[in-house]
PDB file of C-alpha atoms in Angstrom:
ATOM      1  CA  ALA A   1    -110.437  80.020 209.031  1.00 78.00           C
ATOM      2  CA  THR A   2    -108.632  79.965 212.392  1.00 78.00           C
ATOM      3  CA  GLY A   3    -105.291  80.546 210.680  1.00 80.00           C
ATOM      4  CA  VAL A   4    -106.650  83.539 208.763  1.00 79.00           C
ATOM      5  CA  LEU A   5    -108.071  85.081 211.919  1.00 74.00           C
ATOM      6  CA  VAL A   6    -104.800  84.545 213.861  1.00 76.00           C
ATOM      7  CA  ALA A   7    -102.806  86.137 211.038  1.00 78.00           C
ATOM      8  CA  HIS A   8    -105.180  89.071 210.994  1.00 72.00           C
ATOM      9  CA  ALA A   9    -104.873  89.455 214.778  1.00 72.00           C
ATOM     10  CA  VAL A  10    -101.056  89.479 214.555  1.00 72.00           C
ATOM     11  CA  THR A  11    -101.018  92.091 211.803  1.00 76.00           C
ATOM     12  CA  ALA A  12    -103.798  94.253 213.292  1.00 69.00           C
ATOM     13  CA  GLU A  13    -102.706  97.347 215.162  1.00 67.00           C
ATOM     14  CA  THR A  14    -105.697  97.364 217.539  1.00 69.00           C
ATOM     15  CA  ASP A  15    -107.999  94.775 219.145  1.00 70.00           C
ATOM     16  CA  THR A  16    -105.447  91.976 218.806  1.00 71.00           C
ATOM     17  CA  GLY A  17    -106.841  90.100 221.830  1.00 71.00           C
ATOM     18  CA  ALA A  18    -110.366  90.251 220.441  1.00 74.00           C
ATOM     19  CA  TRP A  19    -109.272  88.818 217.108  1.00 69.00           C
ATOM     20  CA  LEU A  20    -107.359  86.025 218.845  1.00 70.00           C
ATOM     21  CA  ALA A  21    -110.412  85.158 220.913  1.00 72.00           C
ATOM     22  CA  VAL A  22    -112.614  85.017 217.846  1.00 73.00           C
ATOM     23  CA  SER A  23    -110.074  82.956 215.868  1.00 74.00           C
ATOM     24  CA  TRP A  24    -110.690  79.849 217.994  1.00 74.00           C
ATOM     25  CA  LEU A  25    -114.404  79.731 217.219  1.00 79.00           C
ATOM     26  CA  PRO A  26    -114.103  77.852 213.844  1.00 79.00           C
ATOM     27  CA  LEU A  27    -111.791  75.294 215.483  1.00 77.00           C
ATOM     28  CA  ALA A  28    -114.221  74.827 218.364  1.00 84.00           C
ATOM     29  CA  ALA A  29    -117.112  74.381 215.945  1.00 85.00           C
ATOM     30  CA  LYS A  30    -115.179  71.705 214.076  1.00 85.00           C
ATOM     31  CA  CYS A  31    -114.443  69.886 217.331  1.00 85.00           C
ATOM     32  CA  LEU A  32    -118.100  70.004 218.305  1.00 85.00           C
ATOM     33  CA  TRP A  33    -119.050  68.579 214.870  1.00 84.00           C
ATOM     34  CA  LEU A  34    -116.607  65.692 215.349  1.00 83.00           C
ATOM     35  CA  VAL A  35    -117.894  65.013 218.854  1.00 79.00           C
ATOM     36  CA  HIS A  36    -121.472  65.034 217.568  1.00 77.00           C
ATOM     37  CA  GLY A  37    -120.537  62.555 214.820  1.00 75.00           C
ATOM     38  CA  LEU A  38    -118.931  60.212 217.343  1.00 73.00           C
ATOM     39  CA  TRP A  39    -121.952  60.465 219.597  1.00 70.00           C
ATOM     40  CA  GLU A  40    -124.301  59.816 216.695  1.00 66.00           C
ATOM     41  CA  ARG A  41    -122.412  56.631 215.777  1.00 65.00           C
ATOM     42  CA  THR A  42    -122.495  55.436 219.375  1.00 67.00           C
ATOM     43  CA  ALA A  43    -126.228  56.172 219.475  1.00 65.00           C
ATOM     44  CA  LEU A  44    -126.884  53.812 216.507  1.00 69.00           C
ATOM     45  CA  THR A  45    -127.588  50.143 217.024  1.00 76.00           C
ATOM     46  CA  ALA A  46    -125.373  47.389 215.631  1.00 78.00           C
ATOM     47  CA  THR A  47    -128.016  46.561 213.010  1.00 84.00           C
ATOM     48  CA  ALA A  48    -128.082  50.160 211.784  1.00 80.00           C
ATOM     49  CA  LEU A  49    -124.285  50.292 211.633  1.00 77.00           C
ATOM     50  CA  ASP A  50    -124.247  47.047 209.635  1.00 84.00           C
ATOM     51  CA  SER A  51    -126.852  48.447 207.268  1.00 88.00           C
ATOM     52  CA  ILE A  52    -124.839  51.633 206.782  1.00 84.00           C
ATOM     53  CA  ALA A  53    -121.690  49.600 206.132  1.00 86.00           C
ATOM     54  CA  GLY A  54    -123.569  47.415 203.659  1.00 89.00           C
ATOM     55  CA  ILE A  55    -124.912  50.457 201.801  1.00 91.00           C
ATOM     56  CA  GLN A  56    -121.460  51.997 201.636  1.00 90.00           C
ATOM     57  CA  GLN A  57    -119.959  48.713 200.414  1.00 92.00           C
ATOM     58  CA  GLU A  58    -122.690  48.355 197.788  1.00 91.00           C
ATOM     59  CA  ALA A  59    -121.984  51.883 196.556  1.00 92.00           C
ATOM     60  CA  ARG A  60    -118.269  51.083 196.292  1.00 91.00           C
ATOM     61  CA  ASP A  61    -119.067  47.852 194.444  1.00 92.00           C
ATOM     62  CA  ASP A  62    -121.317  49.679 191.965  1.00 92.00           C
ATOM     63  CA  ALA A  63    -118.610  52.256 191.345  1.00 92.00           C
ATOM     64  CA  ALA A  64    -116.028  49.495 190.774  1.00 92.00           C
ATOM     65  CA  VAL A  65    -118.343  47.653 188.351  1.00 92.00           C
ATOM     66  CA  ALA A  66    -119.023  50.887 186.454  1.00 92.00           C
ATOM     67  CA  ARG A  67    -115.298  51.579 186.139  1.00 92.00           C
ATOM     68  CA  ALA A  68    -114.657  47.995 184.951  1.00 92.00           C
ATOM     69  CA  ARG A  69    -117.472  48.276 182.397  1.00 91.00           C
ATOM     70  CA  LEU A  70    -116.073  51.550 181.064  1.00 91.00           C
ATOM     71  CA  ARG A  71    -112.594  50.048 180.764  1.00 90.00           C
ATOM     72  CA  ALA A  72    -113.996  46.974 178.944  1.00 90.00           C
ATOM     73  CA  GLU A  73    -115.997  49.144 176.519  1.00 90.00           C
ATOM     74  CA  ALA A  74    -112.946  51.295 175.840  1.00 89.00           C
ATOM     75  CA  THR A  75    -110.844  48.181 175.179  1.00 88.00           C
ATOM     76  CA  THR A  76    -113.506  46.738 172.867  1.00 89.00           C
ATOM     77  CA  GLU A  77    -113.778  49.981 170.917  1.00 89.00           C
ATOM     78  CA  ALA A  78    -109.995  50.169 170.567  1.00 88.00           C
ATOM     79  CA  THR A  79    -109.914  46.567 169.328  1.00 88.00           C
ATOM     80  CA  ARG A  80    -112.710  47.261 166.831  1.00 87.00           C
ATOM     81  CA  LEU A  81    -110.970  50.340 165.495  1.00 87.00           C
ATOM     82  CA  THR A  82    -107.726  48.399 165.149  1.00 87.00           C
ATOM     83  CA  ALA A  83    -109.502  45.594 163.263  1.00 87.00           C
ATOM     84  CA  VAL A  84    -111.261  48.060 160.953  1.00 87.00           C
ATOM     85  CA  THR A  85    -108.004  49.880 160.281  1.00 88.00           C
ATOM     86  CA  GLU A  86    -106.169  46.635 159.517  1.00 87.00           C
ATOM     87  CA  ALA A  87    -109.011  45.461 157.245  1.00 86.00           C
ATOM     88  CA  GLY A  88    -108.941  48.773 155.395  1.00 85.00           C
ATOM     89  CA  ALA A  89    -105.189  48.479 154.973  1.00 87.00           C
ATOM     90  CA  ARG A  90    -105.548  44.947 153.587  1.00 87.00           C
ATOM     91  CA  VAL A  91    -108.217  46.093 151.133  1.00 88.00           C
ATOM     92  CA  ALA A  92    -106.020  48.976 150.014  1.00 88.00           C
ATOM     93  CA  ARG A  93    -103.040  46.647 149.513  1.00 88.00           C
ATOM     94  CA  THR A  94    -105.185  44.187 147.546  1.00 89.00           C
ATOM     95  CA  GLN A  95    -106.536  46.975 145.358  1.00 88.00           C
ATOM     96  CA  ALA A  96    -103.030  48.247 144.730  1.00 88.00           C
ATOM     97  CA  LYS A  97    -101.797  44.758 143.758  1.00 88.00           C
ATOM     98  CA  THR A  98    -104.806  44.237 141.488  1.00 88.00           C
ATOM     99  CA  ALA A  99    -104.262  47.597 139.797  1.00 86.00           C
ATOM    100  CA  LYS A 100    -100.596  46.754 139.283  1.00 86.00           C
ATOM    101  CA  ARG A 101    -101.434  43.378 137.728  1.00 87.00           C
ATOM    102  CA  LEU A 102    -104.083  44.963 135.481  1.00 86.00           C
ATOM    103  CA  SER A 103    -101.636  47.601 134.316  1.00 85.00           C
ATOM    104  CA  LYS A 104     -99.102  44.869 133.483  1.00 84.00           C
ATOM    105  CA  ALA A 105    -101.762  42.885 131.618  1.00 84.00           C
ATOM    106  CA  TRP A 106    -102.851  45.919 129.621  1.00 83.00           C
ATOM    107  CA  SER A 107     -99.225  46.713 128.835  1.00 81.00           C
ATOM    108  CA  THR A 108     -98.654  43.166 127.575  1.00 81.00           C
ATOM    109  CA  LEU A 109    -101.832  43.289 125.489  1.00 75.00           C
ATOM    110  CA  GLU A 110    -100.849  46.652 124.032  1.00 76.00           C
ATOM    111  CA  LYS A 111     -97.453  45.277 123.039  1.00 77.00           C
ATOM    112  CA  ALA A 112     -99.133  42.279 121.393  1.00 73.00           C
ATOM    113  CA  ARG A 113    -101.516  44.541 119.476  1.00 70.00           C
ATOM    114  CA  ALA A 114     -98.659  46.738 118.360  1.00 72.00           C
ATOM    115  CA  ASP A 115     -96.734  43.711 117.043  1.00 70.00           C
ATOM    116  CA  GLN A 116     -96.885  43.365 113.248  1.00 66.00           C
ATOM    117  CA  GLU A 117     -97.669  39.643 113.366  1.00 66.00           C
ATOM    118  CA  ALA A 118     -99.917  39.366 116.458  1.00 64.00           C
ATOM    119  CA  GLY A 119    -101.883  42.578 115.859  1.00 59.00           C
ATOM    120  CA  PRO A 120    -103.893  41.411 112.810  1.00 63.00           C
ATOM    121  CA  ALA A 121    -104.702  38.076 114.473  1.00 62.00           C
ATOM    122  CA  LEU A 122    -105.960  39.776 117.642  1.00 60.00           C
ATOM    123  CA  THR A 123    -108.009  42.220 115.601  1.00 59.00           C
ATOM    124  CA  SER A 124    -109.656  39.363 113.693  1.00 57.00           C
ATOM    125  CA  VAL A 125    -111.037  37.707 116.833  1.00 54.00           C
ATOM    126  CA  THR A 126    -111.622  40.841 118.934  1.00 54.00           C
ATOM    127  CA  ASN A 127    -112.827  44.360 118.281  1.00 53.00           C
ATOM    128  CA  ARG A 128    -110.962  46.286 115.608  1.00 49.00           C
ATOM    129  CA  VAL A 129    -108.047  48.075 117.273  1.00 49.00           C
ATOM    130  CA  THR A 130    -105.635  48.655 114.399  1.00 51.00           C
ATOM    131  CA  PRO A 131    -106.717  50.395 111.197  1.00 51.00           C
ATOM    132  CA  GLY A 132    -106.079  48.695 107.874  1.00 54.00           C
ATOM    133  CA  VAL A 133    -106.162  45.077 109.054  1.00 50.00           C
ATOM    134  CA  THR A 134    -108.446  42.183 108.183  1.00 49.00           C
ATOM    135  CA  PRO A 135    -112.063  42.370 109.364  1.00 51.00           C
ATOM    136  CA  LEU A 136    -113.626  40.151 111.970  1.00 50.00           C
ATOM    137  CA  TRP A 137    -113.785  36.449 111.269  1.00 49.00           C
ATOM    138  CA  GLU A 138    -117.187  35.054 110.381  1.00 53.00           C
ATOM    139  CA  LEU A 139    -118.335  31.443 110.540  1.00 50.00           C
ATOM    140  CA  PRO A 140    -118.928  29.913 107.088  1.00 51.00           C
ATOM    141  CA  VAL A 141    -122.463  29.115 105.969  1.00 53.00           C
ATOM    142  CA  TRP A 142    -122.825  25.551 104.643  1.00 51.00           C
ATOM    143  CA  GLY A 143    -125.562  25.575 102.037  1.00 52.00           C
ATOM    144  CA  PRO A 144    -128.807  27.542 101.898  1.00 56.00           C
ATOM    145  CA  SER A 145    -130.590  28.368 105.119  1.00 54.00           C
ATOM    146  CA  GLU A 146    -134.260  28.993 105.786  1.00 57.00           C
ATOM    147  CA  PRO A 147    -135.663  30.873 108.751  1.00 54.00           C
ATOM    148  CA  VAL A 148    -137.449  28.657 111.269  1.00 50.00           C
ATOM    149  CA  PRO A 149    -141.083  29.725 111.713  1.00 49.00           C
ATOM    150  CA  ALA A 150    -141.961  30.872 115.202  1.00 45.00           C
ATOM    151  CA  LEU A 151    -143.860  28.400 117.303  1.00 45.00           C
ATOM    152  CA  GLU A 152    -147.461  29.462 117.684  1.00 45.00           C
ATOM    153  CA  SER A 153    -148.703  29.638 121.220  1.00 50.00           C
ATOM    154  CA  ALA A 154    -151.694  27.566 122.169  1.00 55.00           C
ATOM    155  CA  PRO A 155    -154.999  29.436 122.057  1.00 60.00           C
ATOM    156  CA  ALA A 156    -156.195  30.771 125.389  1.00 74.00           C
ATOM    157  CA  LEU A 157    -158.885  28.748 127.127  1.00 80.00           C
ATOM    158  CA  SER A 158    -162.265  30.307 127.639  1.00 85.00           C
ATOM    159  CA  ASP A 159    -163.541  30.843 131.156  1.00 86.00           C
ATOM    160  CA  GLU A 160    -165.982  27.943 130.846  1.00 88.00           C
ATOM    161  CA  ALA A 161    -163.379  25.565 129.425  1.00 88.00           C
ATOM    162  CA  LEU A 162    -160.908  26.602 132.068  1.00 88.00           C
ATOM    163  CA  ALA A 163    -163.449  26.010 134.847  1.00 89.00           C
ATOM    164  CA  ASN A 164    -164.318  22.563 133.444  1.00 90.00           C
ATOM    165  CA  LEU A 165    -160.652  21.625 133.229  1.00 89.00           C
ATOM    166  CA  VAL A 166    -160.005  22.819 136.783  1.00 89.00           C
ATOM    167  CA  ASP A 167    -163.006  20.844 138.054  1.00 90.00           C
ATOM    168  CA  GLN A 168    -161.852  17.717 136.200  1.00 89.00           C
ATOM    169  CA  ILE A 169    -158.314  17.901 137.633  1.00 89.00           C
ATOM    170  CA  ARG A 170    -159.603  18.736 141.121  1.00 87.00           C
ATOM    171  CA  HIS A 171    -161.837  15.661 141.276  1.00 86.00           C
ATOM    172  CA  SER A 172    -159.317  13.330 139.615  1.00 85.00           C
ATOM    173  CA  GLU A 173    -158.538  11.898 143.048  1.00 83.00           C
ATOM    174  CA  THR A 174    -160.385  11.319 146.296  1.00 82.00           C
ATOM    175  CA  PRO A 175    -160.369  13.420 148.385  1.00 84.00           C
ATOM    176  CA  ALA A 176    -160.392  16.434 146.063  1.00 83.00           C
ATOM    177  CA  LEU A 177    -157.059  18.081 145.346  1.00 86.00           C
ATOM    178  CA  SER A 178    -156.018  21.376 146.889  1.00 88.00           C
ATOM    179  CA  TYR A 179    -155.461  24.458 144.762  1.00 89.00           C
ATOM    180  CA  ARG A 180    -151.685  24.068 144.849  1.00 88.00           C
ATOM    181  CA  GLU A 181    -151.838  20.418 143.723  1.00 89.00           C
ATOM    182  CA  MET A 182    -154.399  21.239 141.053  1.00 88.00           C
ATOM    183  CA  ALA A 183    -152.281  24.123 139.687  1.00 89.00           C
ATOM    184  CA  THR A 184    -149.177  21.920 139.581  1.00 89.00           C
ATOM    185  CA  ARG A 185    -150.983  19.213 137.604  1.00 87.00           C
ATOM    186  CA  PHE A 186    -152.643  21.814 135.392  1.00 89.00           C
ATOM    187  CA  ARG A 187    -149.321  23.237 134.263  1.00 86.00           C
ATOM    188  CA  ALA A 188    -147.643  19.799 134.104  1.00 87.00           C
ATOM    189  CA  ALA A 189    -150.312  18.740 131.595  1.00 84.00           C
ATOM    190  CA  GLY A 190    -149.190  21.550 129.258  1.00 83.00           C
ATOM    191  CA  HIS A 191    -152.056  23.954 129.856  1.00 83.00           C
ATOM    192  CA  SER A 192    -151.402  27.658 130.308  1.00 82.00           C
ATOM    193  CA  ALA A 193    -153.395  30.332 132.069  1.00 84.00           C
ATOM    194  CA  SER A 194    -152.552  33.311 134.205  1.00 85.00           C
ATOM    195  CA  GLU A 195    -152.537  32.904 137.957  1.00 85.00           C
ATOM    196  CA  VAL A 196    -155.428  35.348 138.272  1.00 87.00           C
ATOM    197  CA  ARG A 197    -157.659  33.446 135.817  1.00 89.00           C
ATOM    198  CA  LEU A 198    -156.711  30.067 137.257  1.00 88.00           C
ATOM    199  CA  ARG A 199    -157.520  31.142 140.817  1.00 88.00           C
ATOM    200  CA  ALA A 200    -160.786  32.747 139.692  1.00 90.00           C
ATOM    201  CA  ALA A 201    -161.803  29.494 137.956  1.00 89.00           C
ATOM    202  CA  TRP A 202    -160.900  27.565 141.122  1.00 89.00           C
ATOM    203  CA  LYS A 203    -163.123  29.820 143.216  1.00 89.00           C
ATOM    204  CA  ARG A 204    -166.043  29.377 140.794  1.00 88.00           C
ATOM    205  CA  VAL A 205    -165.655  25.591 140.826  1.00 87.00           C
ATOM    206  CA  VAL A 206    -165.457  25.417 144.626  1.00 87.00           C
ATOM    207  CA  ALA A 207    -168.432  27.738 145.099  1.00 84.00           C
ATOM    208  CA  ALA A 208    -170.605  25.762 142.649  1.00 73.00           C
TER     209      ALA A 208
END
């Protein structure tokens, strides 16, 4: 501000002295501000100055830690992106190699099917691929065969019979068996019942 005022005073045609006198005011104000700051520091006690220094140092430490954390996160992200990119490249290379091998295998199989000697044999043991060749091979049947009758399932137990059976298994040992032990022995003995019916019978036996 002082430089601007001095330049204006030099270029002004009138009141040059007045402009020069005014131009020193910003510089004087700055000097007074510096003197006041020095006086304020001398007016503080040693404990206050130490506290101010500690606060300033703590702020610098926090800023340094924040910068280090940002750099570490950036490095980690760059490493992750590099790993993902390399993994994607490996997957792409593996897929390309697999596709190449499959194409070679299909080409070899196609040549074998097109061969006059291998084609009929392949068609006999696989799906028909060449018209006019022998049908699929079938296993011979040795003698007459009779269908095996389906095994009949055991008749379902009535609610009363089921409750009696549950009570008998439950009290087969002392102390009485738990529901899990009873259900395991119930099914191991060859009996069958749905979980809902079995648990309902258990509740009736226990409540009786």
